[in-house]
Each structure stands twice: as C-alpha cells, then as structure tokens.
Amino acid sequence: KQEVTQIPAALSVPEGENLVLNCSFTDSAIYNLQWFRQDPGKGLTSLLLIQSSQREQTSGRLNASLDKSSGRSTLYIAASQPGDSATYLCAVTQTGANNLFFGTGTRLTVIP
Amino acid sequence: DTGVSQDPRHKITKRGQNVTFRCDPISEHNRLYWYRQTLGQGPEFLTYFQNEAQLEKSRLLSDRFSAERPKGSFSTLEIQRTEQGDSAMYLCASSSPGTDRQTQYFGPGTRLLVL
C-alpha cells in the first residue's frame, strides 16, 4: 500500500526566506505527483503537477522536483510571503489508478 | 466555470441520524471523486465516478455510506446511522476528460460534526 510522508509537519520562517518542503512515497510506480495548498477550513488548491517522466515543474515562485526512483519530491518556495501561510499537501496517483494518495501535510507559517 | 461547489458547507447531526451531501462538479468534468479528511490528516479517497458509473470504492466506504451520480452531473454522498467517527471534512473533486484530466479540482468541503 502506498504511503506518503511529509517532513516537517510544521515550519515557521521569517518573510523573505526561501524554503523547501519534503515529500516521500514508498511505491515508485506512480503516474504523477501533485502539490496542493489548503487554507484553514477550506478545500484544496492545486499548485503543481509533475508527470512521472518529468523531473521538475515551475510556477512563479514555486518549483517542484521529482526523483521517482528514490521516492522523493520537494517543493521549493522562493522569497516567502505571509500570504504563503497554509498547509501544503503532496499527493501521488498510482499507475493504473484514479485516486490520489495524500501525505499528512506541512503547515507553513511565514512571519511578517 | 464557477468551480466545484458543495452543499451544505457545515452539518451538525446527532448520532444515528442520516445525512446527505451534494457536490456539483465543474461543468463538463466527467470524473468526480469523494474524499474524507480528519483533523491533522491528509484526505483519504472514498469513491470515484466516471460519468454516472461508480468505478472505484475504497474499503473506507462502509455499507452505511452510499454515493450516486445520476445523469453524470451532480453527486450525492449519504451516510446512514451516523457515528461520532464519521465527523470529518468531506471533499469532492472533479477532473476533465481533456488534456488536463490529471488535475483534480476540489470543492470547499462539507464539515460534518456528529454529536
């Protein structure tokens, strides 16, 4: 059974810092990996999707990398802002499946 | 395109009552998913529809849970004889049949509290 782990569980940084969030998964037979953002009490917003054949994806200040063979992904956030404060979730889609397997998330606080 | 909507946003019920939630996907999205999220955890998959056909069901979906998607548009999730352990956020997501089909778009969720 696929297990997705995110470290750290919580992170506080001062505004302007660059930061890295980590995600690991146990079964490398994945179709894709996605990073989501969740604000308190709200639904999820898709940030980036990386196909299993890709190494990275970029959107604005966000860069996600994927090392499928080692079962790892990172989300890099450049020049963090208070508005980036949220929980960040990574999720994988297994090859041949349709649903997402989620990690437990990293709660990020950016201090002004 | 107004996004995925869910109704109600909050529901408080007593143990043993039945509850029903509704999800309206993004128009023309033929795939629809239900997930459950408890406090401090990531969402867990419950069930998946392609058009009106329910193609996958998680073992989390006990016989007290039933989901439908008549006519392949909106979907309902019903929980019968609710238990305190059913308290959670129920999230709906949809995806399109086109090139963006891998991206799931989530609704705001329905938060259920069973007393």
GROMACS .gro file of N, CA and C in nm, chain A residues 1 31-32 34 36 38 40-46 49-51 89 93 96-105, chain B residues 9 31 33 35 37 40-45 48 50 55-56 59 89 91 101-109 111:
model
  168
    1LYS      N    1   0.085  -0.118   0.000
    1LYS     CA    2   0.000   0.000   0.000
    1LYS      C    3   0.089   0.124   0.000
   31TYR      N    4   0.198   0.754  -1.136
   31TYR     CA    5   0.162   0.814  -1.264
   31TYR      C    6   0.200   0.962  -1.264
   32ASN      N    7   0.173   1.026  -1.149
   32ASN     CA    8   0.211   1.166  -1.132
   32ASN      C    9   0.214   1.201  -0.984
   34GLN      N   10   0.133   1.549  -0.726
   34GLN     CA   11   0.079   1.685  -0.722
   34GLN      C   12   0.107   1.747  -0.586
   36PHE      N   13  -0.051   2.047  -0.340
   36PHE     CA   14  -0.171   2.125  -0.314
   36PHE      C   15  -0.145   2.220  -0.198
   38GLN      N   16  -0.373   2.412   0.114
   38GLN     CA   17  -0.501   2.413   0.184
   38GLN      C   18  -0.498   2.520   0.292
   40PRO      N   19  -0.688   2.710   0.616
   40PRO     CA   20  -0.766   2.652   0.726
   40PRO      C   21  -0.915   2.643   0.696
   41GLY      N   22  -0.972   2.525   0.714
   41GLY     CA   23  -1.115   2.504   0.694
   41GLY      C   24  -1.161   2.510   0.550
   42LYS      N   25  -1.069   2.510   0.458
   42LYS     CA   26  -1.104   2.523   0.316
   42LYS      C   27  -1.068   2.399   0.235
   43GLY      N   28  -1.107   2.401   0.110
   43GLY     CA   29  -1.070   2.293   0.018
   43GLY      C   30  -0.926   2.307  -0.029
   44LEU      N   31  -0.889   2.224  -0.126
   44LEU     CA   32  -0.752   2.220  -0.175
   44LEU      C   33  -0.738   2.293  -0.308
   45THR      N   34  -0.624   2.361  -0.323
   45THR     CA   35  -0.592   2.427  -0.449
   45THR      C   36  -0.470   2.360  -0.509
   46SER      N   37  -0.481   2.314  -0.633
   46SER     CA   38  -0.368   2.250  -0.698
   46SER      C   39  -0.262   2.355  -0.733
   49LEU      N   40   0.166   1.999  -1.087
   49LEU     CA   41   0.154   1.857  -1.116
   49LEU      C   42   0.278   1.816  -1.194
   50ILE      N   43   0.343   1.710  -1.149
   50ILE     CA   44   0.462   1.658  -1.219
   50ILE      C   45   0.430   1.518  -1.269
   51GLN      N   46   0.446   1.499  -1.399
   51GLN     CA   47   0.430   1.365  -1.456
   51GLN      C   48   0.545   1.278  -1.409
   89LEU      N   49   0.015   2.007   0.089
   89LEU     CA   50  -0.004   1.862   0.081
   89LEU      C   51   0.054   1.810  -0.050
   93THR      N   52  -0.060   0.976  -0.765
   93THR     CA   53  -0.154   0.888  -0.832
   93THR      C   54  -0.078   0.763  -0.874
   96GLY      N   55  -0.221   0.319  -1.310
   96GLY     CA   56  -0.341   0.237  -1.326
   96GLY      C   57  -0.455   0.274  -1.233
   97ALA      N   58  -0.435   0.371  -1.148
   97ALA     CA   59  -0.541   0.412  -1.054
   97ALA      C   60  -0.589   0.553  -1.090
   98ASN      N   61  -0.695   0.595  -1.024
   98ASN     CA   62  -0.751   0.727  -1.049
   98ASN      C   63  -0.745   0.819  -0.928
   99ASN      N   64  -0.739   0.758  -0.808
   99ASN     CA   65  -0.746   0.841  -0.689
   99ASN      C   66  -0.609   0.889  -0.646
  100LEU      N   67  -0.607   0.987  -0.559
  100LEU     CA   68  -0.485   1.043  -0.503
  100LEU      C   69  -0.457   0.984  -0.366
  101PHE      N   70  -0.329   0.955  -0.339
  101PHE     CA   71  -0.284   0.920  -0.205
  101PHE      C   72  -0.213   1.044  -0.149
  102PHE      N   73  -0.263   1.093  -0.036
  102PHE     CA   74  -0.212   1.217   0.021
  102PHE      C   75  -0.116   1.191   0.137
  103GLY      N   76  -0.022   1.285   0.154
  103GLY     CA   77   0.054   1.292   0.277
  103GLY      C   78  -0.026   1.367   0.382
  104THR      N   79   0.031   1.382   0.502
  104THR     CA   80  -0.040   1.450   0.611
  104THR      C   81  -0.018   1.600   0.609
  105GLY      N   82   0.071   1.647   0.522
  105GLY     CA   83   0.087   1.791   0.505
  105GLY      C   84   0.195   1.854   0.589
  121ARG      N   85  -2.217   2.351   0.361
  121ARG     CA   86  -2.077   2.370   0.399
  121ARG      C   87  -2.050   2.313   0.538
  143ARG      N   88  -1.529   1.324  -1.454
  143ARG     CA   89  -1.479   1.243  -1.341
  143ARG      C   90  -1.507   1.317  -1.211
  145TYR      N   91  -1.482   1.269  -0.769
  145TYR     CA   92  -1.420   1.195  -0.659
  145TYR      C   93  -1.472   1.246  -0.525
  147TYR      N   94  -1.357   1.242  -0.112
  147TYR     CA   95  -1.251   1.214  -0.016
  147TYR      C   96  -1.302   1.253   0.123
  149GLN      N   97  -1.149   1.388   0.505
  149GLN     CA   98  -1.030   1.439   0.573
  149GLN      C   99  -1.061   1.462   0.719
  152GLY      N  100  -0.592   1.718   1.099
  152GLY     CA  101  -0.449   1.693   1.101
  152GLY      C  102  -0.401   1.586   1.005
  153GLN      N  103  -0.492   1.534   0.925
  153GLN     CA  104  -0.456   1.430   0.828
  153GLN      C  105  -0.478   1.478   0.686
  154GLY      N  106  -0.417   1.407   0.591
  154GLY     CA  107  -0.447   1.434   0.452
  154GLY      C  108  -0.577   1.368   0.411
  155PRO      N  109  -0.636   1.412   0.303
  155PRO     CA  110  -0.760   1.350   0.256
  155PRO      C  111  -0.740   1.203   0.221
  156GLU      N  112  -0.844   1.122   0.244
  156GLU     CA  113  -0.842   0.980   0.208
  156GLU      C  114  -0.952   0.955   0.106
  157PHE      N  115  -0.918   0.879   0.005
  157PHE     CA  116  -1.010   0.850  -0.104
  157PHE      C  117  -1.128   0.766  -0.057
  160TYR      N  118  -1.504   0.702  -0.664
  160TYR     CA  119  -1.476   0.770  -0.791
  160TYR      C  120  -1.583   0.734  -0.893
  162GLN      N  121  -1.696   0.792  -1.308
  162GLN     CA  122  -1.672   0.842  -1.443
  162GLN      C  123  -1.810   0.848  -1.509
  167LEU      N  124  -1.694   0.367  -1.040
  167LEU     CA  125  -1.592   0.272  -1.085
  167LEU      C  126  -1.501   0.222  -0.973
  168GLU      N  127  -1.486   0.300  -0.868
  168GLU     CA  128  -1.399   0.257  -0.758
  168GLU      C  129  -1.460   0.296  -0.624
  171ARG      N  130  -1.216   0.080   0.071
  171ARG     CA  131  -1.264  -0.001   0.184
  171ARG      C  132  -1.313   0.087   0.299
  201MET      N  133  -1.418   1.632   0.741
  201MET     CA  134  -1.448   1.717   0.626
  201MET      C  135  -1.462   1.623   0.507
  203LEU      N  136  -1.473   1.605   0.114
  203LEU     CA  137  -1.428   1.683   0.000
  203LEU      C  138  -1.468   1.615  -0.130
  213ARG      N  139  -0.678   1.623  -1.765
  213ARG     CA  140  -0.759   1.529  -1.690
  213ARG      C  141  -0.693   1.483  -1.562
  214GLN      N  142  -0.561   1.502  -1.549
  214GLN     CA  143  -0.496   1.452  -1.430
  214GLN      C  144  -0.512   1.547  -1.312
  215THR      N  145  -0.545   1.672  -1.337
  215THR     CA  146  -0.557   1.768  -1.228
  215THR      C  147  -0.695   1.759  -1.168
  216GLN      N  148  -0.701   1.733  -1.038
  216GLN     CA  149  -0.829   1.728  -0.969
  216GLN      C  150  -0.855   1.864  -0.905
  217TYR      N  151  -0.974   1.917  -0.929
  217TYR     CA  152  -1.014   2.046  -0.874
  217TYR      C  153  -1.110   2.019  -0.758
  218PHE      N  154  -1.076   2.072  -0.642
  218PHE     CA  155  -1.150   2.042  -0.520
  218PHE      C  156  -1.251   2.151  -0.486
  219GLY      N  157  -1.361   2.107  -0.426
  219GLY     CA  158  -1.458   2.198  -0.370
  219GLY      C  159  -1.418   2.242  -0.231
  220PRO      N  160  -1.498   2.329  -0.167
  220PRO     CA  161  -1.465   2.381  -0.034
  220PRO      C  162  -1.488   2.281   0.078
  221GLY      N  163  -1.559   2.172   0.049
  221GLY     CA  164  -1.581   2.070   0.150
  221GLY      C  165  -1.708   2.091   0.231
  223ARG      N  166  -1.816   2.017   0.620
  223ARG     CA  167  -1.766   1.973   0.751
  223ARG      C  168  -1.880   1.913   0.830
   0.00000   0.00000   0.00000
